[in-house]
Amino acid sequence: MGGTAAARSSWAAQQRKTGQVQMVSGELDLTGLRRVYGRPGSRLFYTLVCRNARHWGWTEPGQSKWRCWQAQRRLEGVLGRKLSLPAGSRVLDAGCGAGVVARQLASRFGLRVTGVDVLDFHVREARRLSARAALEERTSFSWGDYHDLEFPDGSFDGVYSMETLVHAYDPERALAEFHRVLRPGGRLVLLGPVGAPPEEISPEGHAVLDPFMDAMVFPGAKRYDSRSLSVLLARAGFRVEEALDATARYRPTSDALYAYFRLPYALLRLFGPAEKWLNLRSVVEMYQVREYVSWFVHTAVKP
Ligand SMILES: C[S@@+](CC[C@H](N)C(=O)[O-])C[C@H]1O[C@@H](n2cnc3c(N)ncnc32)[C@H](O)[C@@H]1O
């Protein structure tokens, strides 16, 4: 498990060069992540409702919010356009899940995507689905922790993370790794939820949000907020091109899922604790604290 000694020492070397030597502040909570993504209820939710994608969606005014998979395809389109790389470019998918995003980028944008994920069953699923879609030549998947990648420096033209940085136990270190594996001029796109600065959240908001973030294994979400992620990117050596607040585009998917699952979740709760239905909990509780959650698309370049 983990990256090679060369990759680790390279990360450490860069930290030394930039004078930002820091202690690793946490560690990979594989048990927690297995609980979030591996429970039968979760798998059913992601397979049937999300058609194997594990991310939210993008809805423009006038577009229907009710078909979530269409909103997800639109969001992957936004990612492909923000990456803005020519066909054939090598791209890293950090936290690839079942590889839906990788296959969309390979088939719609002609990119060659390498996905890594820390859940072995996600990697197996990604490989199986890519074989079924005859996309094995343009997509490949392996076990990997994005804090400690085993790729040499400058391996990729692009890196993206679709709603995975919230899981990072050390976001600074993950960003340093993304920077290391990109070639100069390479592009980074981060998509996902970010919380409001803690001091702007009411005690009632904290009472819902904090246990929810722990249950969902979101240590990263506690380490940056809607203001500070750009600062972390700059500190990691990136030139931030855009920090787009896309909350209005994400919100319709959140509204639709809440409308679908509010009652089923309340009923299921009668038969067991919220932990059994973590993904439905995520849909319902995220909606209840929506005033404190924004959705951002950060686009950055390694100079
Ligand atoms: C919300 S899912 C998103 C999956 C995929 N990007 C998608 O949109 O379908 C988050 C993914 O990040 C993975 N993950 C969490 N921490 C990780 C880490 N340190 N390194 C690699 N993958 C990680 C999880 O296993 C999970 O598959």
XYZ file of C-alpha atoms and ligand atoms in Angstrom:
330
model
C 0.000 0.000 0.000
C 1.110 3.577 -0.496
C 3.505 5.061 -3.018
C 7.103 4.172 -3.741
C 9.958 5.412 -1.629
C 11.021 7.568 -4.600
C 7.663 9.313 -4.744
C 7.617 9.844 -1.001
C 11.102 11.279 -0.915
C 10.257 13.496 -3.866
C 7.295 14.901 -1.965
C 9.492 15.446 1.053
C 12.176 17.066 -1.129
C 9.680 19.534 -2.490
C 8.443 20.335 0.986
C 12.017 21.052 2.000
C 12.618 23.183 -1.111
C 9.589 25.361 -0.433
C 10.335 25.522 3.274
C 6.914 24.140 4.078
C 7.927 21.066 5.994
C 4.852 19.984 7.881
C 3.808 17.028 9.938
C 1.295 14.766 8.280
C -1.746 15.620 10.300
C -3.756 12.482 9.928
C -3.887 9.167 8.283
C -5.982 7.281 5.844
C -9.206 6.087 7.428
C -9.764 3.089 5.210
C -12.237 1.516 7.622
C -14.335 4.664 7.584
C -14.239 4.937 3.790
C -15.217 1.275 3.455
C -18.175 1.999 5.722
C -19.234 5.000 3.619
C -18.936 3.327 0.212
C -19.079 -0.408 0.928
C -22.316 -0.936 2.828
C -25.039 -2.722 0.816
C -27.274 0.376 1.115
C -24.502 2.577 -0.339
C -23.742 0.247 -3.192
C -27.415 -0.002 -4.083
C -27.729 3.786 -3.991
C -24.720 4.395 -6.228
C -25.565 1.630 -8.677
C -29.289 2.230 -9.087
C -29.702 5.942 -8.418
C -26.351 7.296 -9.621
C -25.614 4.687 -12.280
C -22.145 4.130 -10.789
C -21.189 7.828 -10.547
C -20.456 9.099 -7.071
C -20.867 12.831 -7.625
C -23.515 15.514 -7.874
C -24.724 17.226 -11.045
C -24.818 20.477 -12.983
C -28.083 22.160 -13.975
C -28.426 25.413 -15.916
C -31.583 27.543 -15.627
C -34.305 25.966 -17.771
C -32.826 22.453 -17.595
C -34.674 19.713 -15.739
C -33.207 18.720 -12.390
C -35.126 15.461 -12.071
C -32.949 13.173 -14.175
C -29.865 13.169 -12.003
C -27.736 11.155 -14.418
C -28.204 13.864 -17.068
C -27.017 16.497 -14.589
C -24.015 14.281 -13.814
C -23.126 14.037 -17.529
C -23.324 17.857 -17.728
C -20.972 18.182 -14.747
C -18.435 15.842 -16.369
C -18.732 18.057 -19.477
C -17.896 21.110 -17.354
C -14.822 19.290 -16.035
C -13.676 18.324 -19.536
C -13.990 21.923 -20.735
C -12.162 23.332 -17.698
C -9.322 20.854 -18.213
C -9.196 22.126 -21.775
C -6.551 19.635 -22.932
C -6.084 18.240 -26.414
C -7.138 14.677 -27.201
C -4.458 12.171 -26.227
C -3.388 14.140 -23.122
C -2.499 12.110 -20.018
C -4.738 12.873 -17.071
C -4.868 11.644 -13.475
C -8.232 11.040 -11.801
C -7.522 11.317 -8.067
C -10.214 9.287 -6.291
C -11.774 7.696 -9.350
C -14.569 5.662 -7.729
C -16.057 3.311 -10.318
C -14.416 5.285 -13.136
C -17.511 6.950 -14.591
C -15.778 10.322 -14.895
C -12.672 8.762 -16.434
C -14.749 6.988 -19.094
C -16.711 10.146 -19.895
C -13.483 12.135 -20.356
C -11.952 9.365 -22.447
C -14.938 8.942 -24.732
C -16.074 12.590 -25.032
C -12.713 14.413 -24.876
C -10.302 11.736 -26.112
C -8.187 11.937 -22.934
C -6.063 9.054 -21.610
C -7.086 8.771 -17.987
C -5.330 6.992 -15.124
C -7.549 6.583 -12.082
C -6.444 5.853 -8.532
C -8.609 5.018 -5.558
C -8.023 3.654 -2.085
C -10.976 1.284 -2.182
C -10.071 -1.985 -3.863
C -13.696 -2.722 -4.787
C -13.930 0.645 -6.576
C -10.794 -0.141 -8.592
C -12.160 -3.572 -9.552
C -15.513 -2.063 -10.528
C -13.814 0.669 -12.585
C -11.779 -1.916 -14.500
C -14.804 -4.136 -15.097
C -16.953 -1.262 -16.389
C -14.167 0.055 -18.632
C -13.724 -3.403 -20.145
C -17.465 -3.573 -20.761
C -17.348 -0.158 -22.480
C -14.298 -1.187 -24.546
C -12.363 1.750 -23.033
C -9.478 -0.228 -21.557
C -6.986 1.392 -23.933
C -7.806 4.915 -22.813
C -8.529 4.313 -19.116
C -6.546 2.441 -16.479
C -7.118 2.080 -12.763
C -4.988 1.134 -9.802
C -4.982 1.231 -6.034
C -3.447 4.464 -4.800
C -3.653 7.109 -2.091
C -3.493 10.558 -3.656
C -1.415 11.826 -0.727
C 1.382 9.535 -1.802
C 1.291 8.840 -5.531
C 3.621 6.377 -7.176
C 3.990 8.281 -10.445
C 7.226 10.068 -11.342
C 7.385 13.877 -11.353
C 5.730 15.512 -14.365
C 3.845 12.368 -15.487
C 0.561 14.093 -16.359
C -0.789 16.942 -18.499
C -3.803 17.240 -16.232
C -5.050 16.173 -12.802
C -8.576 16.353 -11.479
C -10.429 15.412 -8.347
C -14.177 15.036 -8.621
C -15.601 15.485 -5.130
C -12.807 13.616 -3.370
C -10.674 16.287 -1.669
C -13.210 16.422 1.173
C -11.853 12.978 2.152
C -8.228 14.156 2.292
C -6.638 13.745 5.722
C -4.002 16.270 4.637
C -5.207 18.487 1.764
C -1.901 20.412 1.595
C -0.039 17.195 1.032
C -2.533 15.997 -1.599
C -2.163 19.311 -3.484
C 1.638 19.013 -3.271
C 1.382 15.575 -4.862
C -0.905 16.851 -7.643
C 1.633 19.593 -8.297
C 4.536 17.128 -8.356
C 2.972 14.695 -10.842
C 1.908 17.500 -13.241
C 4.291 18.681 -15.943
C 5.010 22.438 -16.073
C 2.009 24.010 -17.769
C -0.189 21.112 -16.610
C -3.725 21.821 -15.499
C -5.596 20.985 -12.288
C -9.355 21.007 -11.784
C -10.920 20.412 -8.358
C -14.675 20.058 -8.064
C -16.635 19.615 -4.897
C -18.366 20.940 -1.827
C -16.694 23.402 0.502
C -18.003 24.513 3.852
C -18.436 28.074 5.029
C -15.656 29.393 7.302
C -16.353 27.764 10.732
C -16.932 31.085 12.467
C -19.812 31.806 10.062
C -21.675 28.611 10.989
C -24.246 28.853 13.769
C -24.072 26.480 16.771
C -27.158 24.697 15.374
C -25.398 24.350 11.998
C -22.297 22.899 13.678
C -24.505 20.460 15.610
C -25.677 18.923 12.305
C -22.633 19.514 10.126
C -19.815 18.259 12.407
C -21.133 14.747 13.178
C -22.207 14.434 9.545
C -18.685 15.246 8.313
C -17.214 12.714 10.738
C -19.647 10.005 9.652
C -18.886 10.676 5.980
C -15.105 10.739 6.627
C -14.660 14.340 5.438
C -11.517 15.435 7.340
C -10.461 17.565 4.362
C -13.649 19.594 4.528
C -12.587 20.727 8.011
C -9.174 21.837 6.771
C -10.261 24.298 4.100
C -13.300 26.401 3.368
C -14.802 28.456 0.579
C -12.132 31.153 1.056
C -9.011 29.200 1.886
C -8.805 26.553 -0.847
C -7.410 29.075 -3.344
C -4.782 30.036 -0.767
C -3.780 26.387 -0.307
C -3.502 26.004 -4.082
C -1.266 29.053 -4.359
C 0.891 27.796 -1.473
C 1.282 24.452 -3.246
C 2.753 26.353 -6.199
C -0.272 26.650 -8.495
C -1.472 29.729 -10.345
C -5.212 29.798 -9.673
C -7.022 30.580 -12.907
C -10.544 30.513 -11.541
C -12.378 29.782 -8.290
C -15.920 29.417 -9.565
C -18.735 29.365 -7.033
C -21.081 26.946 -8.806
C -23.536 26.472 -5.931
C -26.505 27.568 -8.050
C -25.656 24.900 -10.647
C -25.277 22.112 -8.077
C -28.240 22.996 -5.888
C -30.944 21.616 -8.245
C -29.482 18.080 -7.993
C -29.405 18.397 -4.219
C -33.061 19.603 -4.264
C -34.134 16.717 -6.521
C -32.391 14.052 -4.428
C -33.860 15.524 -1.258
C -37.341 15.406 -2.785
C -36.811 11.757 -3.813
C -35.289 10.490 -0.581
C -36.627 12.546 2.308
C -39.502 10.149 3.048
C -37.691 6.866 2.261
C -34.902 7.984 4.633
C -37.385 8.822 7.399
C -38.991 5.380 6.950
C -35.684 3.503 6.865
C -34.630 5.256 10.058
C -37.471 3.401 11.784
C -35.599 0.162 11.042
C -32.077 1.124 12.046
C -29.541 3.847 12.796
C -28.626 6.577 10.304
C -25.205 4.955 9.803
C -26.861 2.104 7.892
C -28.063 4.557 5.268
C -25.146 6.943 5.129
C -25.668 8.069 1.561
C -29.308 8.893 2.091
C -28.250 10.657 5.267
C -25.804 12.622 3.190
C -28.570 13.672 0.784
C -30.964 14.682 3.558
C -28.563 16.275 6.037
C -26.566 18.113 3.405
C -29.848 19.671 2.317
C -30.692 20.696 5.868
C -27.429 22.605 6.227
C -27.300 23.836 2.637
C -26.860 27.466 3.664
C -23.361 26.496 4.911
C -22.280 24.453 1.914
C -21.044 25.900 -1.390
C -19.888 24.063 -4.476
C -16.749 25.211 -6.203
C -14.830 24.440 -9.344
C -11.179 25.482 -8.939
C -9.038 25.598 -12.058
C -5.292 26.024 -11.639
C -2.076 25.724 -13.627
C 1.379 24.550 -12.628
C 3.580 27.405 -13.925
C -17.427 10.946 -3.721
S -16.416 9.627 -4.358
C -16.102 10.239 -5.990
C -15.706 9.155 -6.949
C -15.531 9.621 -8.395
N -14.646 10.761 -8.458
C -16.859 9.983 -8.988
O -17.128 11.181 -9.140
O -17.622 9.073 -9.309
C -14.859 9.863 -3.534
C -13.834 8.811 -3.908
O -12.563 9.195 -3.394
C -11.900 8.024 -2.941
N -10.848 8.429 -2.004
C -10.978 8.923 -0.754
N -9.775 9.213 -0.220
C -8.849 8.895 -1.157
C -7.427 8.968 -1.199
N -6.718 9.413 -0.155
N -6.793 8.565 -2.326
C -7.503 8.082 -3.376
N -8.857 7.989 -3.396
C -9.531 8.394 -2.293
C -13.018 7.196 -2.328
O -12.643 5.854 -2.174
C -14.124 7.414 -3.357
O -14.070 6.478 -4.381
